[in-house]
Coordinates of C-alpha atoms in Angstrom, one line a residue:
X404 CA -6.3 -13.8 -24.8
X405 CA -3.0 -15.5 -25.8
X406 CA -3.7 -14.8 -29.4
X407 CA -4.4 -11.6 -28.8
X408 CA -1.1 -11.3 -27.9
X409 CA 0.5 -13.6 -30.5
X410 CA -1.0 -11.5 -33.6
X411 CA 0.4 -8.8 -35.1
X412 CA 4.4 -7.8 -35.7
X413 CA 6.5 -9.0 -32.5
X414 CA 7.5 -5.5 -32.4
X415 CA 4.5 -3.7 -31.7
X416 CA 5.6 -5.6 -28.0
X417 CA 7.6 -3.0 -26.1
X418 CA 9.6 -4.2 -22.7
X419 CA 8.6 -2.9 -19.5
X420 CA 11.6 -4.5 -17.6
X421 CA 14.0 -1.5 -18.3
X422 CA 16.0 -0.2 -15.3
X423 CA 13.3 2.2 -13.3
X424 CA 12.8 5.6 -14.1
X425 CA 12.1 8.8 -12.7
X426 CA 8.5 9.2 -13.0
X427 CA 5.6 10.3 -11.6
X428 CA 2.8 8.2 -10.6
X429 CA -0.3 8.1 -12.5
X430 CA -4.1 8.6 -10.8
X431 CA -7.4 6.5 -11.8
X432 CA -10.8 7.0 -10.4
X433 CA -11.8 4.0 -11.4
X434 CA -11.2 0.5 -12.3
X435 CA -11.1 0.4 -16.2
X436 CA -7.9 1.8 -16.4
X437 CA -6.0 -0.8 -13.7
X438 CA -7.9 -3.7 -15.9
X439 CA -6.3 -4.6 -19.0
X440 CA -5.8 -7.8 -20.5
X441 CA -2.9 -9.2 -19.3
X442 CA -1.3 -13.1 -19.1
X443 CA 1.3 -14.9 -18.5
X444 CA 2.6 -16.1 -21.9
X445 CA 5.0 -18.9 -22.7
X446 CA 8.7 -16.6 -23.6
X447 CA 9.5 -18.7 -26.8
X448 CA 6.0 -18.1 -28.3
X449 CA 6.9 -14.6 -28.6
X450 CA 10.2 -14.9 -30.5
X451 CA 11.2 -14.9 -34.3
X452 CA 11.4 -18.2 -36.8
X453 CA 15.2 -19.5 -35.7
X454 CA 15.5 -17.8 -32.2
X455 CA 15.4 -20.4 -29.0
X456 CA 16.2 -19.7 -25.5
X457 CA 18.6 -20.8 -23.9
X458 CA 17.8 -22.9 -20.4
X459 CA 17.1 -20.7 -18.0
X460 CA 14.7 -20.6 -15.5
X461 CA 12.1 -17.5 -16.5
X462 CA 10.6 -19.0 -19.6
X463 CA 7.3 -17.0 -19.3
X464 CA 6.7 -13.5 -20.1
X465 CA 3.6 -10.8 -18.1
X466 CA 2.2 -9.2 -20.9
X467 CA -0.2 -6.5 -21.3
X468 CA -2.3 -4.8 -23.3
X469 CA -3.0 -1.5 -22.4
X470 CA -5.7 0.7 -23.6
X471 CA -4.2 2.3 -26.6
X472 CA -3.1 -1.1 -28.4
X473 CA 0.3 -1.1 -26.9
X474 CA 1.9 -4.7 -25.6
X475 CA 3.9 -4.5 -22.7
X476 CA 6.1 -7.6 -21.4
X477 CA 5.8 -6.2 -17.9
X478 CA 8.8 -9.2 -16.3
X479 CA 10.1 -12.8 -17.0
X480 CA 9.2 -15.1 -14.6
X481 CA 9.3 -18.7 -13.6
X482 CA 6.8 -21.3 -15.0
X483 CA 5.9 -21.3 -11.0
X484 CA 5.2 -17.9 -10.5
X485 CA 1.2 -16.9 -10.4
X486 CA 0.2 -13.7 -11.9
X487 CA -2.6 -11.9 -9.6
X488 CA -5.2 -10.0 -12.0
X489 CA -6.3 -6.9 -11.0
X490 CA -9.4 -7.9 -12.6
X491 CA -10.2 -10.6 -9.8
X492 CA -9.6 -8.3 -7.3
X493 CA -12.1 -5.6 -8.9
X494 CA -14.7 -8.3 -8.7
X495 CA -14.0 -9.6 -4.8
X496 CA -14.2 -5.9 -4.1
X497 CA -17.5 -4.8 -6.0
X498 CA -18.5 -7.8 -4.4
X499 CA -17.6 -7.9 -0.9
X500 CA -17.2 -3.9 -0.4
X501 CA -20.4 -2.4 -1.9
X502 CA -20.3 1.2 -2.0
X503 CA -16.9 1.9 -2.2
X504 CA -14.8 4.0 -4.6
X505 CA -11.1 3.8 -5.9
X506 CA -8.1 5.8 -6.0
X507 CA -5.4 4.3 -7.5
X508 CA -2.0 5.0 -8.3
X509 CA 0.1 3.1 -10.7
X510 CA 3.2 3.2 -13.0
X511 CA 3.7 2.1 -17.0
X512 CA 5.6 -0.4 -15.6
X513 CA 3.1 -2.3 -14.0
X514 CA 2.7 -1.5 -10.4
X515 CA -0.5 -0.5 -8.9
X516 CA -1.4 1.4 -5.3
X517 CA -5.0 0.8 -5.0
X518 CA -7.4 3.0 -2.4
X519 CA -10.2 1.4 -2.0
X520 CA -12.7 4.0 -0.4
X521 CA -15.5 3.1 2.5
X522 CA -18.6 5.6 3.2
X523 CA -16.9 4.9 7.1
X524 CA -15.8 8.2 8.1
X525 CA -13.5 9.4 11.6
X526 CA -12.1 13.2 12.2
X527 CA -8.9 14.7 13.2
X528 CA -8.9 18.1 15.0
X529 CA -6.5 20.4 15.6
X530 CA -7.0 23.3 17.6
X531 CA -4.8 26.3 18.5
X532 CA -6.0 29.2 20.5
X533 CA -7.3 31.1 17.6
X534 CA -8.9 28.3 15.3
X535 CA -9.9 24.3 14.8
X536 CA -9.7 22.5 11.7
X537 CA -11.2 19.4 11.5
X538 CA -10.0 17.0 9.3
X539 CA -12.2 14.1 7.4
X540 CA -10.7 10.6 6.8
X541 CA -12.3 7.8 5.3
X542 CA -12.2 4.0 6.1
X543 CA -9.9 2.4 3.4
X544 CA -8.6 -1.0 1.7
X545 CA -5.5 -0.4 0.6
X546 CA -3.6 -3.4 -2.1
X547 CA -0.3 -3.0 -3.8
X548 CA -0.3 -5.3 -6.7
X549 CA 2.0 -5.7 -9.6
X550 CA 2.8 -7.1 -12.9
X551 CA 6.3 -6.2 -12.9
X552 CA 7.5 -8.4 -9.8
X553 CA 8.4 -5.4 -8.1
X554 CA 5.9 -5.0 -5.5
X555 CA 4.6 -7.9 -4.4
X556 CA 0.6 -8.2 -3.6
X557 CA -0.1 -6.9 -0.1
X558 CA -3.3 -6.3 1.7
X559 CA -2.5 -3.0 3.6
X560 CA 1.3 -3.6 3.5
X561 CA 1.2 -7.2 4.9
X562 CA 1.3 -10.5 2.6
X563 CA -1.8 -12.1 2.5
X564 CA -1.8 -14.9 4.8
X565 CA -4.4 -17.8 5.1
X566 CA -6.1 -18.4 8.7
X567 CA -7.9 -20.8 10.5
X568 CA -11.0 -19.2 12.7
X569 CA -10.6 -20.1 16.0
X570 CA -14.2 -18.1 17.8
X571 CA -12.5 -15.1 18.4
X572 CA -13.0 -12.3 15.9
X573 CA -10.2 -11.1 13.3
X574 CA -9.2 -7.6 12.9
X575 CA -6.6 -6.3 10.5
X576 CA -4.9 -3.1 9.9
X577 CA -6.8 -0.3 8.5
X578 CA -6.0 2.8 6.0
X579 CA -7.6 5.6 5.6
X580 CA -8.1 8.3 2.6
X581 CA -7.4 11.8 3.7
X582 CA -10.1 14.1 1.6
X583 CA -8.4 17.2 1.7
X584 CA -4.9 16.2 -0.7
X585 CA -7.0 12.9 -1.9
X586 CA -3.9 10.6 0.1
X587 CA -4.3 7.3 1.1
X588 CA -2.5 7.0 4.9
X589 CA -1.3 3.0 5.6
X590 CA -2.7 2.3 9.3
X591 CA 1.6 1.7 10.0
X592 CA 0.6 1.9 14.3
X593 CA -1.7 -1.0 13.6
X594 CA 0.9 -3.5 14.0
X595 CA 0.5 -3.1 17.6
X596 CA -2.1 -4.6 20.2
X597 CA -2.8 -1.1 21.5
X598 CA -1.5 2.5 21.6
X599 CA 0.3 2.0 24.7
X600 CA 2.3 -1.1 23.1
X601 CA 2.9 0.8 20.2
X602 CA 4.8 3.9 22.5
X603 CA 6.8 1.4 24.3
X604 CA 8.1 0.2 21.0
X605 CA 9.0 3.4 20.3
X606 CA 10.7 4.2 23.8
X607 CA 12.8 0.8 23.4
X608 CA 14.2 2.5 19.9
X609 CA 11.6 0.9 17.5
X610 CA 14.0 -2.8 18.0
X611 CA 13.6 -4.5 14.6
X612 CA 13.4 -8.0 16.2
X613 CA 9.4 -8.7 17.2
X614 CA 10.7 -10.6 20.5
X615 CA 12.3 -7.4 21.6
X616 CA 9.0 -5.4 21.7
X617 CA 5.8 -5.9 23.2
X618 CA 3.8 -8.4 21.0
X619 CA 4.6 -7.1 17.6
X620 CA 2.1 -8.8 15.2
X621 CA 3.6 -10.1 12.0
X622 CA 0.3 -11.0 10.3
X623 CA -2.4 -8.5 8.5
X624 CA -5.0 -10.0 11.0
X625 CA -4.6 -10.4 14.9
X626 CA -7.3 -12.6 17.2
X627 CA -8.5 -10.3 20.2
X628 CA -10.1 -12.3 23.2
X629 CA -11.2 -9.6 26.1
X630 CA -8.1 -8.2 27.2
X631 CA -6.1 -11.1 26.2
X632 CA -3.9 -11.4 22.7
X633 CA -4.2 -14.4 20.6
X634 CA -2.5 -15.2 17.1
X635 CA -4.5 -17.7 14.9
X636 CA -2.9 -20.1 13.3
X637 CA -1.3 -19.1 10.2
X638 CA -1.0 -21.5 7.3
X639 CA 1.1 -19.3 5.4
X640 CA 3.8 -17.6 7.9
X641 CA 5.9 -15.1 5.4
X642 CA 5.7 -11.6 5.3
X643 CA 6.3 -11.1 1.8
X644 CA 3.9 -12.6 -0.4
X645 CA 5.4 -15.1 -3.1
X646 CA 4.0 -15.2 -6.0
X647 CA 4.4 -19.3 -6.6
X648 CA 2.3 -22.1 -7.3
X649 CA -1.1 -20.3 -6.2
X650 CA -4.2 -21.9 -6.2
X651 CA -6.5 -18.8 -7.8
X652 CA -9.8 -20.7 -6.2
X653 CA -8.2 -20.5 -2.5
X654 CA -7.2 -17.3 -3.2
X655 CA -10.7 -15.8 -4.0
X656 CA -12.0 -17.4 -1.3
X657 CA -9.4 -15.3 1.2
X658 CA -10.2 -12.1 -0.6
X659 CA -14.0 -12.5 0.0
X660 CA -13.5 -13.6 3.9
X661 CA -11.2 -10.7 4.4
X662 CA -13.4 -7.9 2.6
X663 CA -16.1 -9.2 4.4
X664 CA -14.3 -9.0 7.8
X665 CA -12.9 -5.6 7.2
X666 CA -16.4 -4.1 5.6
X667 CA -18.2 -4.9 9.5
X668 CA -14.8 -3.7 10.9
X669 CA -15.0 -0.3 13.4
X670 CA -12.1 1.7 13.0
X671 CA -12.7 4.5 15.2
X672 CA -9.9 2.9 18.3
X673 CA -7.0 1.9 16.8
X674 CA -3.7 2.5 17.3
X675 CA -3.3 4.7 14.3
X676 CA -6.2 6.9 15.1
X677 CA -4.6 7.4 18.6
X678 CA -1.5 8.8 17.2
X679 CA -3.0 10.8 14.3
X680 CA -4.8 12.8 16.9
X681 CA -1.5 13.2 19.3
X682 CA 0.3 14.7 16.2
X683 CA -2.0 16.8 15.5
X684 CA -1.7 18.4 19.1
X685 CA 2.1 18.8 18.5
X686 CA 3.5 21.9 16.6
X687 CA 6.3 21.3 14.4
X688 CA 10.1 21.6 15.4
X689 CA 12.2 24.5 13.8
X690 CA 14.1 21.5 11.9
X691 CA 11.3 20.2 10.9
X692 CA 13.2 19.4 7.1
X693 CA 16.0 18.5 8.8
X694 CA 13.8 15.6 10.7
X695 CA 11.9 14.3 8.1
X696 CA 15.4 14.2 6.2
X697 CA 16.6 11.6 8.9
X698 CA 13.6 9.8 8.8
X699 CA 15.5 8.0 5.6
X700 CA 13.4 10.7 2.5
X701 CA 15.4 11.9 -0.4
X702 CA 16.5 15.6 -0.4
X703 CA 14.7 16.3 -3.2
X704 CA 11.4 14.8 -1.4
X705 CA 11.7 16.5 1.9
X706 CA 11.9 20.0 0.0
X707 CA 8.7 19.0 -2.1
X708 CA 7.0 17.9 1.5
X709 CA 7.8 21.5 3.2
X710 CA 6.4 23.0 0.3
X711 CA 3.2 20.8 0.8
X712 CA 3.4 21.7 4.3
X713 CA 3.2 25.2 3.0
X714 CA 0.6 24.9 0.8
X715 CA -1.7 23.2 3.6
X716 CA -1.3 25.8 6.3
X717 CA -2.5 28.2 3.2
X718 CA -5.6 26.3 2.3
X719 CA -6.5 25.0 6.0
X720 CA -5.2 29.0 7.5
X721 CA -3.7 27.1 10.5
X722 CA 0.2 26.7 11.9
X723 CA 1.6 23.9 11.1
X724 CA 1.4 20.5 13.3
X725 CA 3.1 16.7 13.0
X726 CA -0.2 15.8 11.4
X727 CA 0.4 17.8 8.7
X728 CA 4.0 17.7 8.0
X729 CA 2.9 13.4 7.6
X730 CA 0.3 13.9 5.3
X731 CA 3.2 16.5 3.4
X732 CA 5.5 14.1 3.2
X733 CA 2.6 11.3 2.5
X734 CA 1.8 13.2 -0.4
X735 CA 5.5 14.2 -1.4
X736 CA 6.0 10.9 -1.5
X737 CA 2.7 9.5 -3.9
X738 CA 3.0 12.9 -6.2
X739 CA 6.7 13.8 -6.7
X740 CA 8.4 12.6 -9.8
X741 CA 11.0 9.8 -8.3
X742 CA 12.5 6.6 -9.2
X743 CA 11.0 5.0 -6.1
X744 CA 9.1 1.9 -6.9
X745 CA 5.4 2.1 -4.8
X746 CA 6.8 -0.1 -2.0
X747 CA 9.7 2.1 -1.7
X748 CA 7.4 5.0 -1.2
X749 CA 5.5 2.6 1.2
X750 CA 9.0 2.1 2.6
X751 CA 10.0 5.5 3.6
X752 CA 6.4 6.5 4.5
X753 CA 6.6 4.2 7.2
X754 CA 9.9 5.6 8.3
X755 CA 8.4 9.0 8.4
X756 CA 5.5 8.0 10.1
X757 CA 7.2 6.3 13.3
X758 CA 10.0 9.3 13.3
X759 CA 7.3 11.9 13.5
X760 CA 5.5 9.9 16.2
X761 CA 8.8 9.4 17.9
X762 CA 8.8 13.2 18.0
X763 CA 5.1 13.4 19.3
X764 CA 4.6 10.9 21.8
X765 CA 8.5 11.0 23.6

């Protein structure tokens, strides 16, 4: 691999660390095209006779090679930093998932949104006095990885965080895929122990601070007990996932216990479910633009999302509800050119998310 890189004129190597721009985000079906050879390879290996760098502490470079021949130094990084292959999550997942497909989303500068796709399906209706459309979602998996440094690897939008079993079973967040726009949908109300906690965070103004709601998990996976709520005991206790000194044998072995978990993981009650089907009782407002606006979406966004809105009332011949403007501005958001990196998307789909449920539930 790092000759493979080291042949050939040092400027068939093109720099993927430029200042991010506008672009829209391209689709795979399947894994070939998120699995390239890439590697972390030593910075002064890839410069002329006579050049030396001067001390500094990124001395390694991520490069790629993508599928047309073309090398890509994706970031510089620290001789600590550990790059995560999308290869070796490929293999936990067409081990420990069986039957699933991907949809992924990804950018040439290295940055990946992958859905992966469970046969486990739940419905959302919405009825008006005239008609009832019934929408399909399917159980999902869904990992933001990167080569660039600029969206660190989650599981579901949470760092990957080591546990210790303690008897009681685990449950983490889940996403689902929406069939009708092809849209993954981040289980965001998951965070919370139950529906009802979940309101009261949003009556008490959606505090930031965790000790000023009701039990606000801060881990991917939560211990339930009956009707009491237990945390295990986290050996890693950051949110964001750093990408430094990690043991790639430990970290297989939490992909396969995870996958495992989620794949026997029912996802019909959770908290997201619970407020997917209250949206889609609630008709939009008349500032409906004006809202989703607020929730923090570029102008330029929101206009793309009532267009989607649009589009969706066409195709589905029903009014338009809060569960549809959210999966407008979902896919506004994964399908509009934009400078947003994928965890910005994440960012503001989040924010769109709780201001819509705000709107639906209060």
């Amino acid at each position: 691999m790092y000759q493979t890189f080291n042949q050939g004129h040092k400027s068939a190597i093109k720099a993927a660390t430029m200042s991010q721009q506008s672009i829209n985000l391209e689709r795979s079906q399947t894994w070939d095209a998120l699995c390239f050879p890439v590697a972390a390879v030593p910075l002064e290996t890839l410069l002329p006779t006579g050049y030396r760098i001067v001390p500094t502490d990124r001395k390694q470079a991520i490069v790629g090679e993508l599928p047309d021949g073309t090398k890509n130094i994706f970031a510089m990084q620290s001789g600590e930093y550990s790059l995560i292959k999308n290869e070796v999550l490929r293999e936990a997942a067409e081990l420990y998932l069986p039957g699933h497909t991907i949809d992924a989303s990804f950018t040439p500068q290295g940055e990946f949104s992958i859905n992966l796709i469970l046969p486990d399906e739940v419905n959302i209706a919405s009825s008006t006095a005239n008609t009832k459309v019934v929408d399909r979602l399917y159980k999902s998996m869904i990992i933001n990885n990167s080569y660039s440094g600029k969206t660190p690897f989650s599981l579901q939008g949470t760092a990957l965080k080591e546990h210790i079993e303690t008897g009681t079973t685990s449950k983490m967040r889940v996403s689902y895929y929406r069939q009708v726009c092809t849209n993954g949908l981040m289980g965001w109300a998951d965070d919370y122990m139950s529906f009802d906690q979940y309101l009261a965070w949003l009556l008490n103004g959606k505090p930031k601070k965790f000790k000023d709601a009701l039990k606000i998990k801060d881990a991917e996976l939560v211990v339930l007990t009956g009707r009491q709520v237990q945390r295990e005991q986290e050996v890693l206790v950051d949110k964001k996932f750093h990408h430094k000194g990690l043991n790639l044998e430990v970290f297989k072995k939490q992909l396969a216990s995870i996958f495992t978990a989620f794949q026997s993981q029912t996802n019909s009650l959770t908290p997201t479910i619970g407020v997917y089907k209250e949206l889609a009782k609630r008709p939009t407002p008349e500032n409906l633009a004006t809202v989703i606006t607020e929730s923090g979406l570029p102008k330029m966004l929101a206009r793309n999302a009532m267009d989607r809105l649009a589009e969706e009332m066409r195709l589905l011949e029903t009014p338009a509800n809060l569960w549809l403007a959210y999966n407008a501005v979902n896919h506004a958001l994964f399908n509009s050119r934009s400078s947003l990196s994928i965890s910005d998307r994440f960012r503001l789909d989040e924010a769109a998310f709780h201001q819509l449920a705000t709107l639906a539930l209060t």
